[in-house]
Coordinates of C-alpha atoms in Angstrom, one line a residue:
M1 CA -38.8 76.7 -4.3
M2 CA -39.5 74.7 -7.4
Q3 CA -39.5 77.9 -9.6
R4 CA -36.2 78.9 -8.1
G5 CA -34.7 75.5 -8.8
S6 CA -36.0 75.6 -12.4
A7 CA -34.4 79.0 -12.9
H8 CA -30.9 77.8 -11.9
F9 CA -30.8 74.1 -12.9
S10 CA -32.0 71.9 -15.7
Y11 CA -32.6 68.2 -15.9
G12 CA -33.3 67.4 -19.5
I13 CA -31.4 66.0 -22.5
A14 CA -30.4 68.5 -25.2
D15 CA -31.6 67.8 -28.8
N16 CA -29.3 70.4 -30.3
L17 CA -26.3 71.4 -28.2
D18 CA -25.5 74.3 -30.6
D19 CA -28.8 76.0 -29.6
P20 CA -27.8 79.3 -28.0
K21 CA -30.1 78.7 -25.0
Y22 CA -27.6 76.1 -23.7
E23 CA -25.1 78.9 -23.1
H24 CA -27.1 79.9 -20.0
Y25 CA -25.5 78.8 -16.8
K26 CA -28.5 76.8 -15.6
Y27 CA -27.5 74.1 -18.1
W28 CA -23.8 73.9 -17.2
S29 CA -24.3 71.4 -14.3
N30 CA -26.1 68.9 -16.5
P31 CA -23.6 67.0 -18.7
L32 CA -26.5 66.0 -21.0
E33 CA -27.2 69.6 -21.9
T34 CA -23.7 71.0 -22.4
K35 CA -20.5 70.1 -24.3
L36 CA -17.0 69.6 -23.0
P37 CA -14.7 72.4 -24.1
N38 CA -12.7 72.3 -27.3
A39 CA -9.6 71.0 -25.6
P40 CA -8.4 67.8 -27.3
D41 CA -5.2 67.6 -25.1
M42 CA -7.2 67.7 -21.8
E43 CA -8.2 64.6 -20.0
M44 CA -11.4 63.9 -17.9
Y45 CA -11.5 61.5 -14.9
S46 CA -14.5 60.1 -13.1
M47 CA -13.2 59.0 -9.7
Y48 CA -15.6 57.4 -7.3
G49 CA -16.2 54.6 -4.8
V50 CA -18.0 51.4 -5.4
G51 CA -19.0 48.3 -3.5
I52 CA -21.5 49.7 -1.1
P53 CA -25.3 49.2 -1.4
T54 CA -26.7 52.6 -2.5
E55 CA -30.3 53.7 -2.8
R56 CA -31.5 54.1 -6.4
A57 CA -35.4 54.0 -6.4
Y58 CA -38.3 53.5 -4.1
V59 CA -41.7 51.8 -4.0
Y60 CA -44.4 54.2 -2.8
K61 CA -47.9 53.8 -1.4
L62 CA -50.6 56.3 -0.5
A63 CA -50.1 57.6 3.0
P64 CA -53.2 57.7 5.3
S65 CA -54.4 61.3 5.2
A66 CA -54.5 61.5 8.9
E67 CA -50.8 60.9 9.4
C68 CA -49.3 63.8 7.4
N69 CA -49.8 66.2 4.5
I70 CA -47.5 64.3 2.2
P71 CA -49.7 62.0 0.0
F72 CA -47.1 59.2 -0.4
Q73 CA -44.7 57.2 1.8
I74 CA -42.2 54.5 1.1
D75 CA -43.9 51.1 1.2
T76 CA -41.5 49.3 3.7
S77 CA -43.4 46.0 3.1
A78 CA -42.2 45.8 -0.5
E79 CA -39.5 43.1 -0.8
G80 CA -37.7 41.5 -3.7
G81 CA -38.8 38.0 -2.6
Q82 CA -35.5 36.2 -2.9
D83 CA -32.1 36.4 -1.4
G84 CA -29.8 38.9 -3.0
S85 CA -32.7 41.0 -4.4
C86 CA -32.0 44.7 -4.8
L87 CA -35.5 45.5 -3.4
Q88 CA -35.4 45.7 0.4
G89 CA -38.0 47.4 2.6
G90 CA -39.3 49.5 -0.3
V91 CA -35.9 50.7 -1.4
Y92 CA -34.1 49.5 -4.5
L93 CA -30.3 49.2 -3.8
V94 CA -27.5 49.1 -6.4
N95 CA -23.8 49.3 -6.4
G96 CA -22.4 52.7 -5.5
D97 CA -20.7 54.8 -2.8
E98 CA -23.6 54.8 -0.4
T99 CA -24.9 58.1 -1.8
V100 CA -24.4 58.0 -5.6
P101 CA -25.1 54.9 -7.8
V102 CA -22.2 53.8 -10.0
L103 CA -24.2 54.5 -13.1
S104 CA -24.7 58.2 -12.1
A105 CA -21.1 58.6 -11.2
G106 CA -19.5 56.8 -14.1
Y107 CA -21.8 56.9 -17.2
M108 CA -20.4 60.1 -18.9
C109 CA -16.7 59.0 -18.7
A110 CA -17.6 55.4 -19.6
K111 CA -19.8 56.2 -22.6
G112 CA -21.3 59.7 -22.9
W113 CA -17.9 61.5 -23.3
R114 CA -15.9 58.4 -24.4
G115 CA -14.3 59.2 -27.9
K116 CA -15.8 61.9 -30.1
T117 CA -19.4 62.4 -29.3
R118 CA -21.8 65.3 -29.5
F119 CA -21.1 65.9 -25.8
N120 CA -17.3 65.6 -26.4
P121 CA -16.7 67.1 -29.8
S122 CA -12.9 67.4 -29.5
G123 CA -12.5 63.8 -28.3
I124 CA -11.1 64.6 -24.8
K125 CA -9.7 61.3 -23.4
T126 CA -11.8 60.0 -20.5
Y127 CA -10.9 57.6 -17.7
V128 CA -13.0 55.8 -15.2
R129 CA -11.2 55.2 -11.9
E130 CA -13.2 53.2 -9.3
Y131 CA -12.1 52.6 -5.8
D132 CA -13.5 49.4 -4.3
H133 CA -14.7 50.0 -0.7
A134 CA -12.8 48.3 2.1
P135 CA -14.1 49.3 5.6
P136 CA -11.6 50.3 8.2
A137 CA -10.1 47.3 9.9
N138 CA -10.2 48.9 13.4
L139 CA -11.0 52.1 15.1
L140 CA -7.5 53.4 14.9
E141 CA -7.9 53.6 11.1
G142 CA -10.6 56.3 11.5
R143 CA -12.9 56.4 8.5
G144 CA -10.7 54.1 6.5
T145 CA -7.7 54.5 4.2
Q146 CA -9.4 52.3 1.6
S147 CA -12.9 53.6 1.9
G148 CA -15.1 54.0 -1.1
A149 CA -17.9 55.8 0.8
H150 CA -19.1 59.1 -0.6
V151 CA -17.3 61.4 1.8
D152 CA -14.8 59.0 3.4
I153 CA -13.2 58.4 0.0
M154 CA -11.3 61.7 0.5
G155 CA -9.1 59.8 2.9
N156 CA -8.6 56.8 0.4
F157 CA -4.8 56.6 -0.2
A158 CA -5.2 55.3 -3.7
L159 CA -7.5 58.2 -4.7
I160 CA -5.1 60.7 -3.1
E161 CA -2.2 59.2 -4.9
D162 CA -4.0 59.3 -8.3
I163 CA -5.0 63.0 -7.8
V164 CA -1.5 64.0 -6.7
R165 CA 0.0 62.2 -9.7
V166 CA -2.4 63.9 -12.2
A167 CA -1.8 67.3 -10.6
A168 CA 2.0 66.6 -11.0
G169 CA 1.5 65.9 -14.7
A170 CA 0.8 62.2 -15.0
T171 CA -1.7 61.1 -17.7
G172 CA -4.5 58.6 -17.5
E173 CA -2.2 56.1 -19.2
D174 CA 0.5 56.7 -16.6
L175 CA -2.1 55.8 -14.0
G176 CA -2.8 52.5 -15.8
G177 CA -5.9 53.7 -17.7
D178 CA -9.4 52.7 -16.5
Q179 CA -9.6 51.0 -13.1
V180 CA -13.0 49.3 -12.9
Y181 CA -14.6 47.0 -10.3
S182 CA -18.2 47.4 -11.3
D183 CA -20.0 46.6 -14.6
I184 CA -20.2 50.3 -15.6
F185 CA -19.2 49.7 -19.2
K186 CA -21.8 46.9 -19.6
W187 CA -24.5 49.0 -17.9
S188 CA -23.6 52.0 -20.0
E189 CA -24.1 50.1 -23.2
K190 CA -27.7 49.4 -22.3
I191 CA -28.5 53.1 -22.2
K192 CA -29.8 54.1 -25.6
L193 CA -28.8 57.8 -25.9
R194 CA -27.9 59.6 -29.1
L195 CA -24.2 60.4 -28.7

């Protein structure tokens, strides 16, 4: 299974995006190993939910060999030690949509593709549109019309409106530019990646 995954996907960072090897489809799903097209009039949007604790990393311990064949398990006794710590029960939690952390969802539009970079050679305009999670007020609201959760966001009225407006010809500026509730721009600046 690992060989099959390696044949179809890549998880690295390209040193030279002009290397012909990056024309292979296995690199296309990794924004750090492919360039945006030469389309200076195009716009890119990163639209995602925020405001929900989301798993980012784990603390592991060796599993007793008698319990299973997997040598590690999450150390549920690992705690952050203070109120508000992001380490709870062996799991590091960060801001996100309950599935994808904000940094994973927004980094490329916030910094990696922002302006002319080696990943965005024609300077396609990028916009970050975050949707702050508000749980449904009652059962009649279903999954929520203001949800920022990973799947439920598809019923978020603000997201739907933004998508319909863009499909009808609105620009990112028409939408009001970036709409940010997290610290995505501050966090993105801390990442030292050759752009």
